[in-house]
Amino acid sequence: MIHSRIAGTGSHLPEKVITNFDLEKMVDTTDEWIRSRTGIERRHVAADGETTVDLAEKAARRALDAAGVAPAEVDFIAFGTTTPDLVFPNCGTLLQQRLGCRGVPAFSLETACAGFMYALSIADKYVRCGEARRALVIGAETLSRITDWSDRATAVLFADGAGAVVLEPSAAPGVLSTHLHSDGHYKDLLYCGSGVSRGFAERLAIIMAGNEVFKVAVTKLGSGVDEALAANGLERSAVDWLVPHQANIRIIQATARRLDIPMERVIVTVQDHGNTSAASVPLALDVAVRDGRIRRGDLLLLEAFGGGFTWGSALVRY
Ligand code: COA
């Protein structure tokens, strides 16, 4: 039986940093409020003209480098993003052109913060059925473009970045299982209310009922991690690292408690990255792989939750 495994990870953050102290000058907020309610201290924001695919290309090249795969060898691209460069061509295809892997399937999918989990799940299946051998899985966003910088409720949360992994076939299990969900009943709690078919508003902006999102996120992420463990007949203690969606430190702590896992075994980057939506899990994963915390053979539990709502989890033997 063929499995897929993560052969390499990569990430990229735009150069410009906005700290909580910078935000104090932009909206009625304080560093203390932002840190205590969210855990965020700073976030990266794309420069004028810097696009989601620009960030993704840099992350992708780093992941390919780590995997020892040449860009032209990529044979499948799944790209999670809610902030595409264009209506079409899709970001996956724009990235394919830059990498020079002409003719291979490449697409993007818009499942908000769960975008990487969805992309990983699809790519895993293509590798396992033998139709892809060098699959690039991307989560990349320029959420700053749909953030209302005069709204303190959302401006303090969202940010830009990109993360990538390369999946390749393996005799030993790498990605053990993925679990995807959505529930459109919650569509009014977190959304960006304009688009091609409805028509674009003068200003694109994320609208969020923060408190309610918080409660549902904690519940769904908790059941997501239980589901992943149960599907593999594994105890919570088997997990070496929780790599959660980086939305809010309090949501991360609640999921860690549910798993009974100490915070020392949770990868936390929210203080430096803010909420980068689809990019958040692969960014956190890459940080921990590169700083040596995550090692080959470790069991990772990845999870993400976002607008829709959409959510997903994955158990991965790195
Ligand atoms: N600075 C200072 N005060 C702020 C503020 C800010 N940036 N944003 C909101 N406030 C105020 C509110 O106006 C409210 O004031 P009031 O009591 O006078 O009405 C007070 O702080 C408390 O607001 P509340 O929304 O109840 O705070 P909270 O503890 O729920 O924290 C969030 C707000 C947004 C940090 C929190 O709800 C959250 O993280 N939710 C999940 C969001 C998320 O993760 N979304 C993405 C999912 S992928």
PDB file of C-alpha atoms in Angstrom, residues 7-234:
ATOM      1  CA  ALA A   7       9.196  15.283   2.303  1.00  0.00           C
ATOM      2  CA  GLY A   8       9.861  18.953   3.057  1.00  0.00           C
ATOM      3  CA  THR A   9       8.341  22.110   4.529  1.00  0.00           C
ATOM      4  CA  GLY A  10       8.789  25.802   3.744  1.00  0.00           C
ATOM      5  CA  SER A  11       7.320  29.165   4.644  1.00  0.00           C
ATOM      6  CA  HIS A  12       7.616  32.842   3.942  1.00  0.00           C
ATOM      7  CA  LEU A  13       6.533  35.999   5.744  1.00  0.00           C
ATOM      8  CA  PRO A  14       6.440  39.471   4.207  1.00  0.00           C
ATOM      9  CA  GLU A  15       9.044  41.873   5.518  1.00  0.00           C
ATOM     10  CA  LYS A  16       6.755  44.536   6.961  1.00  0.00           C
ATOM     11  CA  VAL A  17       5.820  44.024  10.613  1.00  0.00           C
ATOM     12  CA  ILE A  18       2.962  45.744  12.449  1.00  0.00           C
ATOM     13  CA  THR A  19       3.283  45.520  16.240  1.00  0.00           C
ATOM     14  CA  ASN A  20       0.524  45.965  18.785  1.00  0.00           C
ATOM     15  CA  PHE A  21       2.108  49.322  19.594  1.00  0.00           C
ATOM     16  CA  ASP A  22       1.723  50.359  15.948  1.00  0.00           C
ATOM     17  CA  LEU A  23      -1.952  49.341  16.174  1.00  0.00           C
ATOM     18  CA  GLU A  24      -2.400  51.499  19.272  1.00  0.00           C
ATOM     19  CA  LYS A  25      -1.762  54.463  16.964  1.00  0.00           C
ATOM     20  CA  MET A  26      -4.277  53.239  14.368  1.00  0.00           C
ATOM     21  CA  VAL A  27      -7.318  52.170  16.444  1.00  0.00           C
ATOM     22  CA  ASP A  28      -8.616  52.445  20.014  1.00  0.00           C
ATOM     23  CA  THR A  29      -6.770  49.456  21.469  1.00  0.00           C
ATOM     24  CA  THR A  30      -3.819  48.547  23.696  1.00  0.00           C
ATOM     25  CA  ASP A  31      -0.961  46.078  23.515  1.00  0.00           C
ATOM     26  CA  GLU A  32      -2.172  44.691  26.847  1.00  0.00           C
ATOM     27  CA  TRP A  33      -5.717  44.048  25.520  1.00  0.00           C
ATOM     28  CA  ILE A  34      -4.487  42.348  22.347  1.00  0.00           C
ATOM     29  CA  ARG A  35      -1.916  40.177  24.128  1.00  0.00           C
ATOM     30  CA  SER A  36      -4.235  39.093  26.940  1.00  0.00           C
ATOM     31  CA  ARG A  37      -7.244  38.348  24.681  1.00  0.00           C
ATOM     32  CA  THR A  38      -5.419  36.835  21.689  1.00  0.00           C
ATOM     33  CA  GLY A  39      -1.746  36.174  22.462  1.00  0.00           C
ATOM     34  CA  ILE A  40      -0.748  38.206  19.385  1.00  0.00           C
ATOM     35  CA  GLU A  41       2.203  40.632  19.689  1.00  0.00           C
ATOM     36  CA  ARG A  42       3.047  41.377  16.071  1.00  0.00           C
ATOM     37  CA  ARG A  43       2.037  40.352  12.568  1.00  0.00           C
ATOM     38  CA  HIS A  44       3.504  40.519   9.050  1.00  0.00           C
ATOM     39  CA  VAL A  45       1.758  42.434   6.294  1.00  0.00           C
ATOM     40  CA  ALA A  46       2.433  42.328   2.541  1.00  0.00           C
ATOM     41  CA  ALA A  47       3.929  45.378   0.840  1.00  0.00           C
ATOM     42  CA  ASP A  48       1.941  47.270  -1.780  1.00  0.00           C
ATOM     43  CA  GLY A  49       1.853  45.105  -4.878  1.00  0.00           C
ATOM     44  CA  GLU A  50       3.043  41.954  -3.047  1.00  0.00           C
ATOM     45  CA  THR A  51       0.519  39.190  -3.705  1.00  0.00           C
ATOM     46  CA  THR A  52      -0.527  35.863  -2.247  1.00  0.00           C
ATOM     47  CA  VAL A  53       1.273  33.998  -5.047  1.00  0.00           C
ATOM     48  CA  ASP A  54       4.445  36.041  -4.431  1.00  0.00           C
ATOM     49  CA  LEU A  55       4.468  34.796  -0.826  1.00  0.00           C
ATOM     50  CA  ALA A  56       3.489  31.266  -1.863  1.00  0.00           C
ATOM     51  CA  GLU A  57       6.268  30.992  -4.432  1.00  0.00           C
ATOM     52  CA  LYS A  58       8.922  31.716  -1.810  1.00  0.00           C
ATOM     53  CA  ALA A  59       7.392  29.216   0.635  1.00  0.00           C
ATOM     54  CA  ALA A  60       7.072  26.610  -2.125  1.00  0.00           C
ATOM     55  CA  ARG A  61      10.688  26.962  -3.239  1.00  0.00           C
ATOM     56  CA  ARG A  62      11.858  26.507   0.363  1.00  0.00           C
ATOM     57  CA  ALA A  63       9.729  23.386   0.792  1.00  0.00           C
ATOM     58  CA  LEU A  64      10.983  21.959  -2.515  1.00  0.00           C
ATOM     59  CA  ASP A  65      14.551  22.700  -1.505  1.00  0.00           C
ATOM     60  CA  ALA A  66      14.039  20.914   1.822  1.00  0.00           C
ATOM     61  CA  ALA A  67      12.532  17.933  -0.011  1.00  0.00           C
ATOM     62  CA  GLY A  68      15.280  17.834  -2.642  1.00  0.00           C
ATOM     63  CA  VAL A  69      12.686  18.179  -5.393  1.00  0.00           C
ATOM     64  CA  ALA A  70      13.255  20.439  -8.405  1.00  0.00           C
ATOM     65  CA  PRO A  71      10.378  22.873  -9.132  1.00  0.00           C
ATOM     66  CA  ALA A  72       9.859  21.353 -12.577  1.00  0.00           C
ATOM     67  CA  GLU A  73       9.348  17.899 -10.968  1.00  0.00           C
ATOM     68  CA  VAL A  74       6.182  18.990  -9.106  1.00  0.00           C
ATOM     69  CA  ASP A  75       3.236  17.037 -10.531  1.00  0.00           C
ATOM     70  CA  PHE A  76       0.300  18.291  -8.444  1.00  0.00           C
ATOM     71  CA  ILE A  77      -0.513  21.614  -6.755  1.00  0.00           C
ATOM     72  CA  ALA A  78      -3.281  22.122  -4.183  1.00  0.00           C
ATOM     73  CA  PHE A  79      -3.400  25.724  -2.973  1.00  0.00           C
ATOM     74  CA  GLY A  80      -5.578  26.895  -0.066  1.00  0.00           C
ATOM     75  CA  THR A  81      -6.352  30.617  -0.013  1.00  0.00           C
ATOM     76  CA  THR A  82      -9.227  33.024   0.538  1.00  0.00           C
ATOM     77  CA  THR A  83      -7.288  35.974  -0.833  1.00  0.00           C
ATOM     78  CA  PRO A  84      -6.392  35.017  -4.427  1.00  0.00           C
ATOM     79  CA  ASP A  85      -4.375  37.320  -6.689  1.00  0.00           C
ATOM     80  CA  LEU A  86      -7.091  37.219  -9.357  1.00  0.00           C
ATOM     81  CA  VAL A  87     -10.589  35.862  -9.882  1.00  0.00           C
ATOM     82  CA  PHE A  88      -8.893  33.570 -12.396  1.00  0.00           C
ATOM     83  CA  PRO A  89      -6.500  31.999 -13.267  1.00  0.00           C
ATOM     84  CA  ASN A  90      -6.450  30.362  -9.846  1.00  0.00           C
ATOM     85  CA  CYS A  91      -3.443  30.745  -7.544  1.00  0.00           C
ATOM     86  CA  GLY A  92      -2.374  27.103  -8.029  1.00  0.00           C
ATOM     87  CA  THR A  93      -2.048  27.633 -11.760  1.00  0.00           C
ATOM     88  CA  LEU A  94      -0.288  30.993 -11.326  1.00  0.00           C
ATOM     89  CA  LEU A  95       2.213  29.240  -9.077  1.00  0.00           C
ATOM     90  CA  GLN A  96       2.613  26.365 -11.535  1.00  0.00           C
ATOM     91  CA  GLN A  97       3.633  28.844 -14.241  1.00  0.00           C
ATOM     92  CA  ARG A  98       6.304  30.338 -11.959  1.00  0.00           C
ATOM     93  CA  LEU A  99       7.679  26.937 -10.979  1.00  0.00           C
ATOM     94  CA  GLY A 100       7.758  25.731 -14.572  1.00  0.00           C
ATOM     95  CA  CYS A 101       5.926  22.438 -13.993  1.00  0.00           C
ATOM     96  CA  ARG A 102       3.746  22.887 -17.082  1.00  0.00           C
ATOM     97  CA  GLY A 103       0.694  20.766 -17.671  1.00  0.00           C
ATOM     98  CA  VAL A 104       0.239  19.320 -14.188  1.00  0.00           C
ATOM     99  CA  PRO A 105      -3.056  19.675 -12.285  1.00  0.00           C
ATOM    100  CA  ALA A 106      -3.052  22.852 -10.203  1.00  0.00           C
ATOM    101  CA  PHE A 107      -5.959  24.489  -8.416  1.00  0.00           C
ATOM    102  CA  SER A 108      -6.875  26.618  -5.448  1.00  0.00           C
ATOM    103  CA  LEU A 109      -9.637  26.096  -2.943  1.00  0.00           C
ATOM    104  CA  GLU A 110     -11.299  28.611  -0.679  1.00  0.00           C
ATOM    105  CA  THR A 111     -12.173  27.042   2.647  1.00  0.00           C
ATOM    106  CA  ALA A 112     -10.878  29.988   4.673  1.00  0.00           C
ATOM    107  CA  CYS A 113      -8.598  29.080   7.586  1.00  0.00           C
ATOM    108  CA  ALA A 114      -9.111  25.366   6.923  1.00  0.00           C
ATOM    109  CA  GLY A 115      -7.737  25.795   3.373  1.00  0.00           C
ATOM    110  CA  PHE A 116      -4.445  24.028   4.051  1.00  0.00           C
ATOM    111  CA  MET A 117      -6.179  21.102   5.770  1.00  0.00           C
ATOM    112  CA  TYR A 118      -8.456  20.637   2.747  1.00  0.00           C
ATOM    113  CA  ALA A 119      -5.526  20.935   0.319  1.00  0.00           C
ATOM    114  CA  LEU A 120      -3.489  18.432   2.356  1.00  0.00           C
ATOM    115  CA  SER A 121      -6.357  15.949   2.430  1.00  0.00           C
ATOM    116  CA  ILE A 122      -6.853  16.084  -1.350  1.00  0.00           C
ATOM    117  CA  ALA A 123      -3.140  15.906  -2.164  1.00  0.00           C
ATOM    118  CA  ASP A 124      -2.704  12.957   0.229  1.00  0.00           C
ATOM    119  CA  LYS A 125      -5.353  11.027  -1.668  1.00  0.00           C
ATOM    120  CA  TYR A 126      -3.778  11.726  -5.060  1.00  0.00           C
ATOM    121  CA  VAL A 127      -0.396  10.526  -3.785  1.00  0.00           C
ATOM    122  CA  ARG A 128      -1.906   7.440  -2.161  1.00  0.00           C
ATOM    123  CA  CYS A 129      -3.724   6.405  -5.320  1.00  0.00           C
ATOM    124  CA  GLY A 130      -0.518   6.799  -7.330  1.00  0.00           C
ATOM    125  CA  GLU A 131      -1.635   9.765  -9.459  1.00  0.00           C
ATOM    126  CA  ALA A 132       0.831  12.228  -7.906  1.00  0.00           C
ATOM    127  CA  ARG A 133       4.426  11.668  -6.818  1.00  0.00           C
ATOM    128  CA  ARG A 134       5.614  15.187  -5.991  1.00  0.00           C
ATOM    129  CA  ALA A 135       2.615  17.083  -4.643  1.00  0.00           C
ATOM    130  CA  LEU A 136       2.924  20.666  -3.482  1.00  0.00           C
ATOM    131  CA  VAL A 137       0.438  21.705  -0.796  1.00  0.00           C
ATOM    132  CA  ILE A 138       0.164  25.419  -0.084  1.00  0.00           C
ATOM    133  CA  GLY A 139      -1.622  27.686   2.361  1.00  0.00           C
ATOM    134  CA  ALA A 140      -1.061  31.361   1.588  1.00  0.00           C
ATOM    135  CA  GLU A 141      -2.915  34.584   2.320  1.00  0.00           C
ATOM    136  CA  THR A 142      -2.829  38.349   2.106  1.00  0.00           C
ATOM    137  CA  LEU A 143      -5.627  38.890   4.619  1.00  0.00           C
ATOM    138  CA  SER A 144      -4.442  42.476   5.106  1.00  0.00           C
ATOM    139  CA  ARG A 145      -6.242  43.206   1.812  1.00  0.00           C
ATOM    140  CA  ILE A 146      -9.636  42.305   3.313  1.00  0.00           C
ATOM    141  CA  THR A 147      -8.976  43.682   6.807  1.00  0.00           C
ATOM    142  CA  ASP A 148     -10.714  46.891   7.798  1.00  0.00           C
ATOM    143  CA  TRP A 149      -7.815  48.659   9.489  1.00  0.00           C
ATOM    144  CA  SER A 150     -10.209  51.034  11.237  1.00  0.00           C
ATOM    145  CA  ASP A 151     -12.125  48.168  12.955  1.00  0.00           C
ATOM    146  CA  ARG A 152     -10.344  47.277  16.191  1.00  0.00           C
ATOM    147  CA  ALA A 153     -12.277  44.015  16.549  1.00  0.00           C
ATOM    148  CA  THR A 154     -10.654  42.484  13.460  1.00  0.00           C
ATOM    149  CA  ALA A 155      -7.601  44.654  12.648  1.00  0.00           C
ATOM    150  CA  VAL A 156      -5.700  43.229  15.619  1.00  0.00           C
ATOM    151  CA  LEU A 157      -6.165  39.598  14.507  1.00  0.00           C
ATOM    152  CA  PHE A 158      -5.412  39.013  10.835  1.00  0.00           C
ATOM    153  CA  ALA A 159      -2.143  38.935   8.887  1.00  0.00           C
ATOM    154  CA  ASP A 160      -0.270  37.694   5.824  1.00  0.00           C
ATOM    155  CA  GLY A 161       2.063  34.771   5.125  1.00  0.00           C
ATOM    156  CA  ALA A 162       2.557  31.487   3.301  1.00  0.00           C
ATOM    157  CA  GLY A 163       3.428  27.908   4.169  1.00  0.00           C
ATOM    158  CA  ALA A 164       4.037  24.854   2.011  1.00  0.00           C
ATOM    159  CA  VAL A 165       4.732  21.150   2.223  1.00  0.00           C
ATOM    160  CA  VAL A 166       5.831  18.627  -0.388  1.00  0.00           C
ATOM    161  CA  LEU A 167       4.130  15.228  -0.235  1.00  0.00           C
ATOM    162  CA  GLU A 168       5.697  12.157  -1.831  1.00  0.00           C
ATOM    163  CA  PRO A 169       4.880   8.438  -1.851  1.00  0.00           C
ATOM    164  CA  SER A 170       6.201   6.312   0.985  1.00  0.00           C
ATOM    165  CA  ALA A 171       6.044   2.675   2.029  1.00  0.00           C
ATOM    166  CA  ALA A 172       5.700   3.710   5.678  1.00  0.00           C
ATOM    167  CA  PRO A 173       2.695   5.779   6.778  1.00  0.00           C
ATOM    168  CA  GLY A 174       3.233   9.554   6.868  1.00  0.00           C
ATOM    169  CA  VAL A 175      -0.191  11.196   6.655  1.00  0.00           C
ATOM    170  CA  LEU A 176      -2.204   8.734   8.754  1.00  0.00           C
ATOM    171  CA  SER A 177      -5.627  10.302   8.241  1.00  0.00           C
ATOM    172  CA  THR A 178      -7.347  13.592   7.469  1.00  0.00           C
ATOM    173  CA  HIS A 179     -10.799  14.686   8.614  1.00  0.00           C
ATOM    174  CA  LEU A 180     -12.704  17.533   6.962  1.00  0.00           C
ATOM    175  CA  HIS A 181     -15.955  19.226   7.946  1.00  0.00           C
ATOM    176  CA  SER A 182     -18.107  22.235   7.151  1.00  0.00           C
ATOM    177  CA  ASP A 183     -21.348  23.726   8.411  1.00  0.00           C
ATOM    178  CA  GLY A 184     -22.776  26.640   6.449  1.00  0.00           C
ATOM    179  CA  HIS A 185     -25.347  27.315   9.163  1.00  0.00           C
ATOM    180  CA  TYR A 186     -22.633  29.440  10.741  1.00  0.00           C
ATOM    181  CA  LYS A 187     -21.996  31.524   7.624  1.00  0.00           C
ATOM    182  CA  ASP A 188     -23.071  34.791   9.274  1.00  0.00           C
ATOM    183  CA  LEU A 189     -20.610  34.572  12.168  1.00  0.00           C
ATOM    184  CA  LEU A 190     -17.462  35.077  10.102  1.00  0.00           C
ATOM    185  CA  TYR A 191     -17.448  36.236   6.508  1.00  0.00           C
ATOM    186  CA  CYS A 192     -16.262  38.707   3.925  1.00  0.00           C
ATOM    187  CA  GLY A 193     -19.543  39.901   2.474  1.00  0.00           C
ATOM    188  CA  SER A 194     -18.858  40.677  -1.132  1.00  0.00           C
ATOM    189  CA  GLY A 195     -17.607  38.905  -4.215  1.00  0.00           C
ATOM    190  CA  VAL A 196     -17.898  38.412  -7.922  1.00  0.00           C
ATOM    191  CA  SER A 197     -21.469  37.190  -8.128  1.00  0.00           C
ATOM    192  CA  ARG A 198     -22.927  39.396  -5.385  1.00  0.00           C
ATOM    193  CA  GLY A 199     -20.897  42.375  -6.513  1.00  0.00           C
ATOM    194  CA  PHE A 200     -17.932  43.947  -4.805  1.00  0.00           C
ATOM    195  CA  ALA A 201     -18.488  46.411  -1.973  1.00  0.00           C
ATOM    196  CA  GLU A 202     -16.493  49.617  -2.000  1.00  0.00           C
ATOM    197  CA  ARG A 203     -14.350  48.180   0.808  1.00  0.00           C
ATOM    198  CA  LEU A 204     -13.789  44.475   1.314  1.00  0.00           C
ATOM    199  CA  ALA A 205     -13.838  43.654   5.023  1.00  0.00           C
ATOM    200  CA  ILE A 206     -13.936  40.651   7.334  1.00  0.00           C
ATOM    201  CA  ILE A 207     -17.078  40.674   9.511  1.00  0.00           C
ATOM    202  CA  MET A 208     -16.918  38.567  12.661  1.00  0.00           C
ATOM    203  CA  ALA A 209     -18.967  37.813  15.774  1.00  0.00           C
ATOM    204  CA  GLY A 210     -15.808  37.134  17.800  1.00  0.00           C
ATOM    205  CA  ASN A 211     -17.362  35.688  20.931  1.00  0.00           C
ATOM    206  CA  GLU A 212     -19.547  33.199  19.099  1.00  0.00           C
ATOM    207  CA  VAL A 213     -16.749  32.189  16.732  1.00  0.00           C
ATOM    208  CA  PHE A 214     -14.598  31.527  19.768  1.00  0.00           C
ATOM    209  CA  LYS A 215     -17.100  29.132  21.357  1.00  0.00           C
ATOM    210  CA  VAL A 216     -17.805  27.118  18.203  1.00  0.00           C
ATOM    211  CA  ALA A 217     -14.079  26.957  17.345  1.00  0.00           C
ATOM    212  CA  VAL A 218     -13.227  25.443  20.730  1.00  0.00           C
ATOM    213  CA  THR A 219     -15.971  22.802  20.385  1.00  0.00           C
ATOM    214  CA  LYS A 220     -15.284  21.837  16.772  1.00  0.00           C
ATOM    215  CA  LEU A 221     -11.504  21.740  17.171  1.00  0.00           C
ATOM    216  CA  GLY A 222     -11.916  19.600  20.280  1.00  0.00           C
ATOM    217  CA  SER A 223     -14.106  17.091  18.455  1.00  0.00           C
ATOM    218  CA  GLY A 224     -11.729  17.232  15.455  1.00  0.00           C
ATOM    219  CA  VAL A 225      -8.739  16.086  17.484  1.00  0.00           C
ATOM    220  CA  ASP A 226     -10.790  13.347  19.187  1.00  0.00           C
ATOM    221  CA  GLU A 227     -11.963  12.148  15.767  1.00  0.00           C
ATOM    222  CA  ALA A 228      -8.411  11.946  14.387  1.00  0.00           C
ATOM    223  CA  LEU A 229      -7.175   9.946  17.376  1.00  0.00           C
ATOM    224  CA  ALA A 230     -10.172   7.597  17.366  1.00  0.00           C
ATOM    225  CA  ALA A 231      -9.798   6.910  13.622  1.00  0.00           C
ATOM    226  CA  ASN A 232      -6.274   5.640  14.272  1.00  0.00           C
ATOM    227  CA  GLY A 233      -6.971   3.887  17.573  1.00  0.00           C
ATOM    228  CA  LEU A 234      -4.438   6.152  19.289  1.00  0.00           C
TER     229      LEU A 234
END
